[in-house]
PDB file with one MODEL, atoms N, CA, C and O in Angstrom:
MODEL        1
ATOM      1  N   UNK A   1      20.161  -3.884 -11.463  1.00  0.00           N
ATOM      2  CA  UNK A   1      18.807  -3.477 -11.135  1.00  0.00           C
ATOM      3  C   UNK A   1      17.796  -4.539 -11.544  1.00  0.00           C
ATOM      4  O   UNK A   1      16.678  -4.382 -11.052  1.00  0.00           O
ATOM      5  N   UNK A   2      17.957  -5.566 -12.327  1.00  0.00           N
ATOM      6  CA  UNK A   2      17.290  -6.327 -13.077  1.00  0.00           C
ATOM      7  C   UNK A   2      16.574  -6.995 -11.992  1.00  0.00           C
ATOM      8  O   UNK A   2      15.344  -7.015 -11.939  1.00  0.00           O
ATOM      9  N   UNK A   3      17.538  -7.685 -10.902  1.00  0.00           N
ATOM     10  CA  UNK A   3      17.100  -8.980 -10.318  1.00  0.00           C
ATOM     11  C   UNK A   3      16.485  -8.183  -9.058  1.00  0.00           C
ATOM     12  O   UNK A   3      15.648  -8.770  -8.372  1.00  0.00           O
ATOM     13  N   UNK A   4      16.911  -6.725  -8.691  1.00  0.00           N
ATOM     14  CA  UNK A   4      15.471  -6.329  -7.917  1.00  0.00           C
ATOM     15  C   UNK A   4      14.517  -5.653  -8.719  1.00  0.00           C
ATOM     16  O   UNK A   4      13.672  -4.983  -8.125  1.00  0.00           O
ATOM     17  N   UNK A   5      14.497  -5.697  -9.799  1.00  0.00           N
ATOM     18  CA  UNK A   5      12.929  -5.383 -10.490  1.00  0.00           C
ATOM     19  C   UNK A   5      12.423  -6.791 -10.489  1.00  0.00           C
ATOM     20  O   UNK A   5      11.271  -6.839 -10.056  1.00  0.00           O
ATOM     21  N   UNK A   6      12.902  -7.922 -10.825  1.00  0.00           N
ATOM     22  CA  UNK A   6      12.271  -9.179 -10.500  1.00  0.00           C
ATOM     23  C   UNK A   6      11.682  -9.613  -9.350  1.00  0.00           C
ATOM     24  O   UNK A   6      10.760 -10.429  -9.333  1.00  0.00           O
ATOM     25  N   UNK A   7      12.247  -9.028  -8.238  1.00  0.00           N
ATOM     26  CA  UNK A   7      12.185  -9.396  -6.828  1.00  0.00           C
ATOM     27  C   UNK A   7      10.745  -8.498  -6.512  1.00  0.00           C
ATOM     28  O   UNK A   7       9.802  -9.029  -5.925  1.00  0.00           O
ATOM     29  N   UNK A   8      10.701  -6.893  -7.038  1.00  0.00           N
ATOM     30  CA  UNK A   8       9.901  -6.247  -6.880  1.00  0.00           C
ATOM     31  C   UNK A   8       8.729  -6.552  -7.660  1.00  0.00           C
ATOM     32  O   UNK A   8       7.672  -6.500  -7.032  1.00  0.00           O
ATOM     33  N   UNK A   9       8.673  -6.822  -8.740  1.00  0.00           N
ATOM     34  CA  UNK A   9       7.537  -7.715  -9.472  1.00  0.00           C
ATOM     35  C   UNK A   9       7.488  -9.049  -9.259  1.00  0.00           C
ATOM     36  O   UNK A   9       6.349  -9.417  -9.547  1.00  0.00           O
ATOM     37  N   UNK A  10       7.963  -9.699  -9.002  1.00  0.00           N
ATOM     38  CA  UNK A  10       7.047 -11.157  -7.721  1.00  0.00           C
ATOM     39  C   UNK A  10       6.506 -10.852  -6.945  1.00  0.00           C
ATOM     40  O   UNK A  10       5.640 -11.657  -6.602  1.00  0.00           O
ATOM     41  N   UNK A  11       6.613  -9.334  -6.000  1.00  0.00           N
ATOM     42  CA  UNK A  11       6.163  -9.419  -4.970  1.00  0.00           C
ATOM     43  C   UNK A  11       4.796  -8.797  -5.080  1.00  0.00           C
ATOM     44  O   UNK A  11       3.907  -8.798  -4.228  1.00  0.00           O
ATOM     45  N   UNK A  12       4.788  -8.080  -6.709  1.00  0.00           N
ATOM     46  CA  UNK A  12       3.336  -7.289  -6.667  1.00  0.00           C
ATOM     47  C   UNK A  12       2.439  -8.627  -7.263  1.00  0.00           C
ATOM     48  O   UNK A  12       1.225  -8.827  -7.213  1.00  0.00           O
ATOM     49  N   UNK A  13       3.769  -9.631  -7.967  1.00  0.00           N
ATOM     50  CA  UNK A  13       2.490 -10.868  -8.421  1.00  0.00           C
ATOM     51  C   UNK A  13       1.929 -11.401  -7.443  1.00  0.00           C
ATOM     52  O   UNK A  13       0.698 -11.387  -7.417  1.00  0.00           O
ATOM     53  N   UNK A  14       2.754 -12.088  -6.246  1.00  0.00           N
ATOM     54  CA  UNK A  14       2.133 -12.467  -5.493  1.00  0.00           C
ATOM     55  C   UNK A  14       1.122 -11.839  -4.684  1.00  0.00           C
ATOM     56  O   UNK A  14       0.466 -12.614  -3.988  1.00  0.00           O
ATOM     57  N   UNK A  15       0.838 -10.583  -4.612  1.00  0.00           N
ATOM     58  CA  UNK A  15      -0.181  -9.815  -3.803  1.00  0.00           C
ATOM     59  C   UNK A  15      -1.225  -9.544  -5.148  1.00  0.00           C
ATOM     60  O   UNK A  15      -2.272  -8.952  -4.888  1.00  0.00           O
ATOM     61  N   UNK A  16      -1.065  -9.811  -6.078  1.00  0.00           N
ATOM     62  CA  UNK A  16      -1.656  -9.267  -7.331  1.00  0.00           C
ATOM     63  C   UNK A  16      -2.202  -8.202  -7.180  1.00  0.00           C
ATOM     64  O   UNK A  16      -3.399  -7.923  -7.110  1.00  0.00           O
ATOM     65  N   UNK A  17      -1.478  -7.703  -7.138  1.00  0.00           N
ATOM     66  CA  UNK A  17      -1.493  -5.602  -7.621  1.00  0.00           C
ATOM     67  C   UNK A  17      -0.922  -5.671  -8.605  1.00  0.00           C
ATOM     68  O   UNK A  17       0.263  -5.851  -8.887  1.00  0.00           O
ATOM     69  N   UNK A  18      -2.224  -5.447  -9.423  1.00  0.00           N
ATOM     70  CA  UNK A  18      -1.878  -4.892 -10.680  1.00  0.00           C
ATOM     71  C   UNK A  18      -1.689  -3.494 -11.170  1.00  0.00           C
ATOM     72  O   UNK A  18      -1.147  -2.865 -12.079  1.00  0.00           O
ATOM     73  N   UNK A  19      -2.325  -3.355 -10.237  1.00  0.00           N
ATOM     74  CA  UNK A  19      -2.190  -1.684 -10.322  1.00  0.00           C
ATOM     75  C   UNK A  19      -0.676  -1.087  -9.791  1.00  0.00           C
ATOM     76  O   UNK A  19      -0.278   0.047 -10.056  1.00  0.00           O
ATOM     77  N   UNK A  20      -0.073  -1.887  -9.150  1.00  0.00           N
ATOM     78  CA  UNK A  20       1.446  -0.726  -8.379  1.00  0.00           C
ATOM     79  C   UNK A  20       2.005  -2.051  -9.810  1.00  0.00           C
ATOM     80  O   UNK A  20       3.219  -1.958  -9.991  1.00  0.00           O
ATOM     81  N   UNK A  21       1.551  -2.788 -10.434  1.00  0.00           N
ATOM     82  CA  UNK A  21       2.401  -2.811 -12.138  1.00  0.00           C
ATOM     83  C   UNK A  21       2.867  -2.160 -13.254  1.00  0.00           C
ATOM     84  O   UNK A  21       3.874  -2.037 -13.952  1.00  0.00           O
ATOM     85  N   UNK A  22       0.683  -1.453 -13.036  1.00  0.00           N
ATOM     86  CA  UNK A  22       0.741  -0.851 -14.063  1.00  0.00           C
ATOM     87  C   UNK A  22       1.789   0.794 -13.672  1.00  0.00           C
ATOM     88  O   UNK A  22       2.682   1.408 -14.256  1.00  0.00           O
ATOM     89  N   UNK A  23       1.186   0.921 -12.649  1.00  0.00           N
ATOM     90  CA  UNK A  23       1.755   1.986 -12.422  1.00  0.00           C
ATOM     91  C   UNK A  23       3.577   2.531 -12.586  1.00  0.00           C
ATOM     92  O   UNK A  23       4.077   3.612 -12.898  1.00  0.00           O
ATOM     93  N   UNK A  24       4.268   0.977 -12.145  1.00  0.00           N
ATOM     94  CA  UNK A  24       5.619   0.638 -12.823  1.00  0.00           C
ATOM     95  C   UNK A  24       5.595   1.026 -14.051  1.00  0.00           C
ATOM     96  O   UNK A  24       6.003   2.162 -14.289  1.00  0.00           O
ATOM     97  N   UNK A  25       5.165   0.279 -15.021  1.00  0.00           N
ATOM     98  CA  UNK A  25       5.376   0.114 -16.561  1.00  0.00           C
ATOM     99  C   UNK A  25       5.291   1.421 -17.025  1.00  0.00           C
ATOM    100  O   UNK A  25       5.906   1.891 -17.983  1.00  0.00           O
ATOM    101  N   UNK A  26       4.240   2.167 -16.063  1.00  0.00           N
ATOM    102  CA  UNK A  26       4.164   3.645 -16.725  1.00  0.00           C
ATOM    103  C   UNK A  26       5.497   4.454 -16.479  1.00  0.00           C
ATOM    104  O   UNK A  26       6.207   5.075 -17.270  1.00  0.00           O
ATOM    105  N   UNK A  27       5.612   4.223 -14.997  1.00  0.00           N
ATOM    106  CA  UNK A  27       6.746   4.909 -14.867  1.00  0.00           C
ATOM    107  C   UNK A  27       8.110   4.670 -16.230  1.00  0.00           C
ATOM    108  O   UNK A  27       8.555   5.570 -16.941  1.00  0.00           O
ATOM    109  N   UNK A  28       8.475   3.354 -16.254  1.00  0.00           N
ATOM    110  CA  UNK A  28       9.513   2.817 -16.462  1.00  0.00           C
ATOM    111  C   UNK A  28       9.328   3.257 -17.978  1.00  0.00           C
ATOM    112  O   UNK A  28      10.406   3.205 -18.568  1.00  0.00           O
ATOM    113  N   UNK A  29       8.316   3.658 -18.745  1.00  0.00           N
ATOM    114  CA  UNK A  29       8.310   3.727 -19.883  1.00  0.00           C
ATOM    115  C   UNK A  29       8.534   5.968 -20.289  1.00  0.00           C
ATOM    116  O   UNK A  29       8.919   6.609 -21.267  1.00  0.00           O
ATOM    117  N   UNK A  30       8.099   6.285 -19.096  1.00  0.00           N
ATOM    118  CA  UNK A  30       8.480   7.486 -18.825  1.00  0.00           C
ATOM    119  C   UNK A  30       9.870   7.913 -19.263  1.00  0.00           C
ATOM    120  O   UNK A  30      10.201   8.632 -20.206  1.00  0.00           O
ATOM    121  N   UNK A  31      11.016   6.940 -17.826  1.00  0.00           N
ATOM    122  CA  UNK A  31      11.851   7.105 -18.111  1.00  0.00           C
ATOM    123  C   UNK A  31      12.465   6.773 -19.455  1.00  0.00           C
ATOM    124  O   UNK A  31      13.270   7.570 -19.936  1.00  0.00           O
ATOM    125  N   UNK A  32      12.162   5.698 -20.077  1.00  0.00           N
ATOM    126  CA  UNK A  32      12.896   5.520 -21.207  1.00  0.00           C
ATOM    127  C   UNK A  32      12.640   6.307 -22.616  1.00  0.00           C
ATOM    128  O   UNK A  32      13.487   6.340 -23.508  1.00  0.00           O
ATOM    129  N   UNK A  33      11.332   6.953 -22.702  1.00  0.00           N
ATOM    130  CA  UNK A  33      11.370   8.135 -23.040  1.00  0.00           C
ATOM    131  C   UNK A  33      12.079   9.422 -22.765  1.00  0.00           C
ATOM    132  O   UNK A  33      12.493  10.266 -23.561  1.00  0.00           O
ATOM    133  N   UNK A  34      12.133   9.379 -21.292  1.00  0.00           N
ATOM    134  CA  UNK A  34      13.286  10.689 -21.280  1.00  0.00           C
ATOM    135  C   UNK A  34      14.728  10.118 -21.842  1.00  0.00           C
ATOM    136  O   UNK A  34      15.465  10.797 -22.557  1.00  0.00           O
ATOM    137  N   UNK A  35      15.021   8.800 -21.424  1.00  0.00           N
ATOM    138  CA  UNK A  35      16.124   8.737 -22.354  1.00  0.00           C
ATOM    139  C   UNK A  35      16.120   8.908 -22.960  1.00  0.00           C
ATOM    140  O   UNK A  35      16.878   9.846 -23.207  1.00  0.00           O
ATOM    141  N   UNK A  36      15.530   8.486 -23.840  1.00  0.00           N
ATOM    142  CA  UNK A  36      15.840   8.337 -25.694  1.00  0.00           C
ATOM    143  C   UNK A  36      15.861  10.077 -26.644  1.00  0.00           C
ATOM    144  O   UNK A  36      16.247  10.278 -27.795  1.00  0.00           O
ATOM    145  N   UNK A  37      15.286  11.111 -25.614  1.00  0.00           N
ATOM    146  CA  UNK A  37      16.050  12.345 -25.519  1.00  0.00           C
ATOM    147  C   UNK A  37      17.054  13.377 -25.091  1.00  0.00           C
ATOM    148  O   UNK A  37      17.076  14.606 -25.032  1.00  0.00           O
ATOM    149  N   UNK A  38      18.024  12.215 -24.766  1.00  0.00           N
ATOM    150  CA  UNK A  38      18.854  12.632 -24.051  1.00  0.00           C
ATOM    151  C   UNK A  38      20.329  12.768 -24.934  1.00  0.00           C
ATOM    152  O   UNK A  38      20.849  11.757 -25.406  1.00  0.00           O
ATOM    153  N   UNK A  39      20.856  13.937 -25.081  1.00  0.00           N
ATOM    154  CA  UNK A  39      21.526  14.019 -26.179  1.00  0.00           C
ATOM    155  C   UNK A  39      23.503  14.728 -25.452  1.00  0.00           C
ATOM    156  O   UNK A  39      23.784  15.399 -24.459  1.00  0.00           O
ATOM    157  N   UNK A  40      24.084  14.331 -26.181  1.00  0.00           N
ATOM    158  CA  UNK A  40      25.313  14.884 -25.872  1.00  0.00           C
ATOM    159  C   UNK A  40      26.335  13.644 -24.669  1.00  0.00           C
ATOM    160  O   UNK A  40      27.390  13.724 -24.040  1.00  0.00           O
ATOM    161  N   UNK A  41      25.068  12.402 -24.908  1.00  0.00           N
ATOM    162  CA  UNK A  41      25.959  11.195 -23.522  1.00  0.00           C
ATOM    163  C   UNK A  41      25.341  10.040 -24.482  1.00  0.00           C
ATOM    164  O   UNK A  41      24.376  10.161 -25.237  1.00  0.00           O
ATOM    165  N   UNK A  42      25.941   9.176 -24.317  1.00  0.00           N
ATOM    166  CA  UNK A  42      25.881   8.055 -24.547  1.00  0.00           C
ATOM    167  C   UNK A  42      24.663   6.854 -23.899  1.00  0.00           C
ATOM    168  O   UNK A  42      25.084   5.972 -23.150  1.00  0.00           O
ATOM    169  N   UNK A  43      23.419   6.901 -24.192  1.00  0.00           N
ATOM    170  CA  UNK A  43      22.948   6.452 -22.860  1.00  0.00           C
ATOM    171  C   UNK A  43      21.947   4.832 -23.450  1.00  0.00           C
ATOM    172  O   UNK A  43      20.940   4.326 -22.954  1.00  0.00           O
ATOM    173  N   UNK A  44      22.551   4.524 -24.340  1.00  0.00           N
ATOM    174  CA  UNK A  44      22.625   3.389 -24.932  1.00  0.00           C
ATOM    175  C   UNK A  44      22.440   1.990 -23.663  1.00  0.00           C
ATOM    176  O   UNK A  44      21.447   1.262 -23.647  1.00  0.00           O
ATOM    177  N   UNK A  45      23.433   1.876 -22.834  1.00  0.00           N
ATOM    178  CA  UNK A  45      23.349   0.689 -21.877  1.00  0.00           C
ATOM    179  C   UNK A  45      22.152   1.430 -20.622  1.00  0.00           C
ATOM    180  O   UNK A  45      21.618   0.519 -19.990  1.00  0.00           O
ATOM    181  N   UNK A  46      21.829   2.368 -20.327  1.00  0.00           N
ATOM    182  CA  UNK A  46      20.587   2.649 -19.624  1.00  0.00           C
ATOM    183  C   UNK A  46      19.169   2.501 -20.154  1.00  0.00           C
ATOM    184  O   UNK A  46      18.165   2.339 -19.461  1.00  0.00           O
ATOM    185  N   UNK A  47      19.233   2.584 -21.577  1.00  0.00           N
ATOM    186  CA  UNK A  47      17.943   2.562 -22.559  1.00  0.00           C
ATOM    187  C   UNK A  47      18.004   0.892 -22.195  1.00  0.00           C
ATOM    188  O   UNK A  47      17.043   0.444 -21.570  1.00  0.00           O
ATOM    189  N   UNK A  48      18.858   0.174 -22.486  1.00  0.00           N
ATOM    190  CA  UNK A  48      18.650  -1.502 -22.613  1.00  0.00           C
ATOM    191  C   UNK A  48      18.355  -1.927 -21.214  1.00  0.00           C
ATOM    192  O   UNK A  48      17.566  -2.865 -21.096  1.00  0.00           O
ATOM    193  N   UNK A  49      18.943  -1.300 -19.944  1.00  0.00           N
ATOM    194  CA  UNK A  49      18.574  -1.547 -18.711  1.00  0.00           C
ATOM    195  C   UNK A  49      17.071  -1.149 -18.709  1.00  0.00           C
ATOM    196  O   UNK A  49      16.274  -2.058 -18.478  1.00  0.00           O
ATOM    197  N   UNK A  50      16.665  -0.097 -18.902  1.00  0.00           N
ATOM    198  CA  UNK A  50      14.979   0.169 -18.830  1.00  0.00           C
ATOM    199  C   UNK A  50      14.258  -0.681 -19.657  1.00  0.00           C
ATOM    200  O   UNK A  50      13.229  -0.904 -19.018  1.00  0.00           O
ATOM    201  N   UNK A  51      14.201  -1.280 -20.700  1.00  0.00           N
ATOM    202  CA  UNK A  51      13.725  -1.999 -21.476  1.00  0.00           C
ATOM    203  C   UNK A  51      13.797  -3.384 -21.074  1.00  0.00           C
ATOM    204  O   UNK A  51      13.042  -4.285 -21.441  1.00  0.00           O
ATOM    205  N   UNK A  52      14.917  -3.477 -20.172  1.00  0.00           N
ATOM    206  CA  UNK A  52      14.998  -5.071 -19.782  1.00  0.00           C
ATOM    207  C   UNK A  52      14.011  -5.222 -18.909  1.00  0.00           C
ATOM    208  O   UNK A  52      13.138  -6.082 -19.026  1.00  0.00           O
ATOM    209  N   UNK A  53      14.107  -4.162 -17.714  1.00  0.00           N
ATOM    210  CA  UNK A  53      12.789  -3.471 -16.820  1.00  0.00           C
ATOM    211  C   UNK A  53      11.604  -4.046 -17.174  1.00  0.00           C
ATOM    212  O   UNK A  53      11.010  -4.956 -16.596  1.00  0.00           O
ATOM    213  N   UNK A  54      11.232  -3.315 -18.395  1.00  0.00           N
ATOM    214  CA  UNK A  54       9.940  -3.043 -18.691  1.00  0.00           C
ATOM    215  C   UNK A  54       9.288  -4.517 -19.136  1.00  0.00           C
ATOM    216  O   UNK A  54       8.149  -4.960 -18.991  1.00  0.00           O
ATOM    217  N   UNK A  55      10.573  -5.132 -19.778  1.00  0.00           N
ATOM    218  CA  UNK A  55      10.029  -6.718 -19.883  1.00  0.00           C
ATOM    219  C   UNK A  55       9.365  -7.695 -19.120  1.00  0.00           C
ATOM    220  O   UNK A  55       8.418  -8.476 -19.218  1.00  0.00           O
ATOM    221  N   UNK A  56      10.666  -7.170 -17.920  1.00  0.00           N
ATOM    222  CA  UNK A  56      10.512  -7.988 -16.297  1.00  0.00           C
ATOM    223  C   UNK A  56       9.231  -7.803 -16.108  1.00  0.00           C
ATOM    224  O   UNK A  56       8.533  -8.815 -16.045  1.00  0.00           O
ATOM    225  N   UNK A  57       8.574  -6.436 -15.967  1.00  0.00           N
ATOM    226  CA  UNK A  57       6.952  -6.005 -15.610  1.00  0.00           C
ATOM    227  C   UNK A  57       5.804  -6.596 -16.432  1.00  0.00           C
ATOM    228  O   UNK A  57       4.761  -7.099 -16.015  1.00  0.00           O
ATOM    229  N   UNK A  58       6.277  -6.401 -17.858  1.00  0.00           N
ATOM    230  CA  UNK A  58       5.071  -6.905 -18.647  1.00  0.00           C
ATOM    231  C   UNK A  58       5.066  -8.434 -18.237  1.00  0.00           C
ATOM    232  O   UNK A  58       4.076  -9.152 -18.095  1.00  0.00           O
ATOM    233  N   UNK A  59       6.399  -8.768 -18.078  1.00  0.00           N
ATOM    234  CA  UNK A  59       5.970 -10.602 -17.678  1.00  0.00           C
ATOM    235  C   UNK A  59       5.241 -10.702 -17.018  1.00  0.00           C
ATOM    236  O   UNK A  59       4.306 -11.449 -17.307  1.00  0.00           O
ATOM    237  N   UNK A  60       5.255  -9.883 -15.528  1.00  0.00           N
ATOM    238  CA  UNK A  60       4.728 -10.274 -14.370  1.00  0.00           C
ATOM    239  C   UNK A  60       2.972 -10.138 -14.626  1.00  0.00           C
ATOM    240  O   UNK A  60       2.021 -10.722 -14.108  1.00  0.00           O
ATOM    241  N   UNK A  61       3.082  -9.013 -15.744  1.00  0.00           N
ATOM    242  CA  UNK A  61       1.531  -8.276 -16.014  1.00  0.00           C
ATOM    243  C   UNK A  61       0.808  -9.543 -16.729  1.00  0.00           C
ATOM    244  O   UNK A  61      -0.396  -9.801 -16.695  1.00  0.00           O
ATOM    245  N   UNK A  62       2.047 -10.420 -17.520  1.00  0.00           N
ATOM    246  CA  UNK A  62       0.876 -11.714 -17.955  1.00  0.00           C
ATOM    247  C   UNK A  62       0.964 -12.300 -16.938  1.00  0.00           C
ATOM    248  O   UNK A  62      -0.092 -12.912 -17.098  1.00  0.00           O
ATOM    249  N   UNK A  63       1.408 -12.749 -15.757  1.00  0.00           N
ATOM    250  CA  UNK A  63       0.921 -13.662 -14.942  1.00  0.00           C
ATOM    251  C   UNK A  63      -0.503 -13.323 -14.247  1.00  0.00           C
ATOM    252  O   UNK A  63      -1.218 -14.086 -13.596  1.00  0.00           O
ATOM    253  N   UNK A  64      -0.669 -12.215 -14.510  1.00  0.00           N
ATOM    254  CA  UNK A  64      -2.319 -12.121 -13.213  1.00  0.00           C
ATOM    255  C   UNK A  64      -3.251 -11.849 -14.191  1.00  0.00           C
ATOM    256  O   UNK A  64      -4.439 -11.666 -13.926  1.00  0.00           O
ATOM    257  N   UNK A  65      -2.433 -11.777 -16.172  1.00  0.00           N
ATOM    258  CA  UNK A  65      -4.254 -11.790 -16.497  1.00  0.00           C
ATOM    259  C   UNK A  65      -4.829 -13.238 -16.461  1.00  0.00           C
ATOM    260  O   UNK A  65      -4.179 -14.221 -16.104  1.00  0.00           O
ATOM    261  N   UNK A  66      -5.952 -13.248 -16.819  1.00  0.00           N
ATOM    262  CA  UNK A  66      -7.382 -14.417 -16.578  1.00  0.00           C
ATOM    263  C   UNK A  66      -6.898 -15.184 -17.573  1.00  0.00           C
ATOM    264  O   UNK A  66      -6.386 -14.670 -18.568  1.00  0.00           O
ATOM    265  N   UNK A  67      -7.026 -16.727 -17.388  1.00  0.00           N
ATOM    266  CA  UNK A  67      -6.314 -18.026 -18.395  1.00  0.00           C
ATOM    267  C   UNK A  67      -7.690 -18.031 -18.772  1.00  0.00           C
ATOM    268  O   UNK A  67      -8.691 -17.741 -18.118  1.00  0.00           O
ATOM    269  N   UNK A  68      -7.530 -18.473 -20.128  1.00  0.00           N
ATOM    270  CA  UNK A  68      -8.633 -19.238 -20.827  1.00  0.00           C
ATOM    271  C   UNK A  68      -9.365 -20.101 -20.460  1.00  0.00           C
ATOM    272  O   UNK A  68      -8.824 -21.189 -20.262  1.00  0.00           O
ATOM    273  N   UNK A  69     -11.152 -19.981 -20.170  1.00  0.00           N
ATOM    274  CA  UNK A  69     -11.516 -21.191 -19.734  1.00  0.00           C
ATOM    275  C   UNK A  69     -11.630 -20.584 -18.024  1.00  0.00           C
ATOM    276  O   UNK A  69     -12.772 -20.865 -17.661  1.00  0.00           O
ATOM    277  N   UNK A  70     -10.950 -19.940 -16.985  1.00  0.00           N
ATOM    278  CA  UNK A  70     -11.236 -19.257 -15.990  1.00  0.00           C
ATOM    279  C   UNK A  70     -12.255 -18.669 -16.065  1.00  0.00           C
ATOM    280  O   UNK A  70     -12.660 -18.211 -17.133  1.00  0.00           O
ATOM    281  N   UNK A  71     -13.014 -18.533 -14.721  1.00  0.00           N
ATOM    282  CA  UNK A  71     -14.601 -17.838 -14.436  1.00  0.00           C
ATOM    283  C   UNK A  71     -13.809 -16.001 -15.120  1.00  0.00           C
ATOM    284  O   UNK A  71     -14.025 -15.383 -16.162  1.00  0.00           O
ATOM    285  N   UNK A  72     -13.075 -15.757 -14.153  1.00  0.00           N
ATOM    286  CA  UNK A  72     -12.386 -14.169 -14.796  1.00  0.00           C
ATOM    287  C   UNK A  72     -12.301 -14.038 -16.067  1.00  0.00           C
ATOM    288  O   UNK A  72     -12.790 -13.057 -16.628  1.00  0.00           O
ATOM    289  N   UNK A  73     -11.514 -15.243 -16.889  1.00  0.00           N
ATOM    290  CA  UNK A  73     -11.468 -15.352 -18.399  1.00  0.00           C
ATOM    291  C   UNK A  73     -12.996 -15.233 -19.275  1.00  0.00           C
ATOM    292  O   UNK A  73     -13.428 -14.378 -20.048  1.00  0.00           O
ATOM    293  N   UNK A  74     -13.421 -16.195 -18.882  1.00  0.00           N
ATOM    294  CA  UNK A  74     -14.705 -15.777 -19.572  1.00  0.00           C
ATOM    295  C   UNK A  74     -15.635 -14.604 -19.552  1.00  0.00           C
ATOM    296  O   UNK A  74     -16.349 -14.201 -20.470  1.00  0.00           O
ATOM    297  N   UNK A  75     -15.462 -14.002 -18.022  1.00  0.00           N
ATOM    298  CA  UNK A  75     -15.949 -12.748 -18.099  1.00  0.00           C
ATOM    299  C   UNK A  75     -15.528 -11.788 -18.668  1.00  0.00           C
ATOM    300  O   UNK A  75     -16.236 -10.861 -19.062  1.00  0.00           O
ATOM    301  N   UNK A  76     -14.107 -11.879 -18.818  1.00  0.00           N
ATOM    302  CA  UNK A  76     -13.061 -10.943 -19.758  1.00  0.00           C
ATOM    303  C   UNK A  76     -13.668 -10.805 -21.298  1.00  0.00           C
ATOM    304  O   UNK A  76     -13.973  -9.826 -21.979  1.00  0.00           O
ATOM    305  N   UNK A  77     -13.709 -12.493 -21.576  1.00  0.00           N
ATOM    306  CA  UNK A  77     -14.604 -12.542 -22.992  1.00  0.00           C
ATOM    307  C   UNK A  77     -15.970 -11.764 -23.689  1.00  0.00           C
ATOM    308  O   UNK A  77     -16.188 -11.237 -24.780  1.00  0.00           O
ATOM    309  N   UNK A  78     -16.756 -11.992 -22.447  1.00  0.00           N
ATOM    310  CA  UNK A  78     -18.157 -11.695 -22.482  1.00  0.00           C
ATOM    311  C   UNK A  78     -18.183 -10.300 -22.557  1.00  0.00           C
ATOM    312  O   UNK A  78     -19.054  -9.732 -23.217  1.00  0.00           O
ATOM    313  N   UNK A  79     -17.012  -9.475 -21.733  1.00  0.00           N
ATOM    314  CA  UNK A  79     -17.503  -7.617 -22.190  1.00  0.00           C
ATOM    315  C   UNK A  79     -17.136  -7.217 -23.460  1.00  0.00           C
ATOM    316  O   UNK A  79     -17.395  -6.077 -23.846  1.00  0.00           O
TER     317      UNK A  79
ENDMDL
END
């Protein structure tokens, strides 16, 4: 699942939607909450698959914030 969550987060970088990101990360953090209550199975290698997930996303989430020194960046600063 890894390398199409990669595939699927390039494609929101390149359109920069950040929002169908955030909206990922929420999801993806959903689920790994329902894992981590999930009792009577073993679900150890699905918790590390969602978490690998959630990495993939936050990466992508630093690529579209504002660099230092950017007109966006500085406005980021200024609020």
């Amino acid at each position: 699942m890894s390398k199409a969550m990669e595939l699927l987060v390039a494609g929101y970088v390149t359109t920069k939607d950040l929002r169908a990101l955030s909206e990922l990360l929420t999801h993806r953090r959903k689920i790994l909450d329902d894992l981590r209550r999930i009792s009577g199975i073993d679900a150890a290698k699905a918790i590390q698959d969602v978490q690998d997930e959630i990495a993939i996303i936050e990466a992508g989430m630093e690529e579209l914030k504002p660099r230092p020194g950017s007109v966006a960046g500085e406005r980021a600063e200024l609020d």
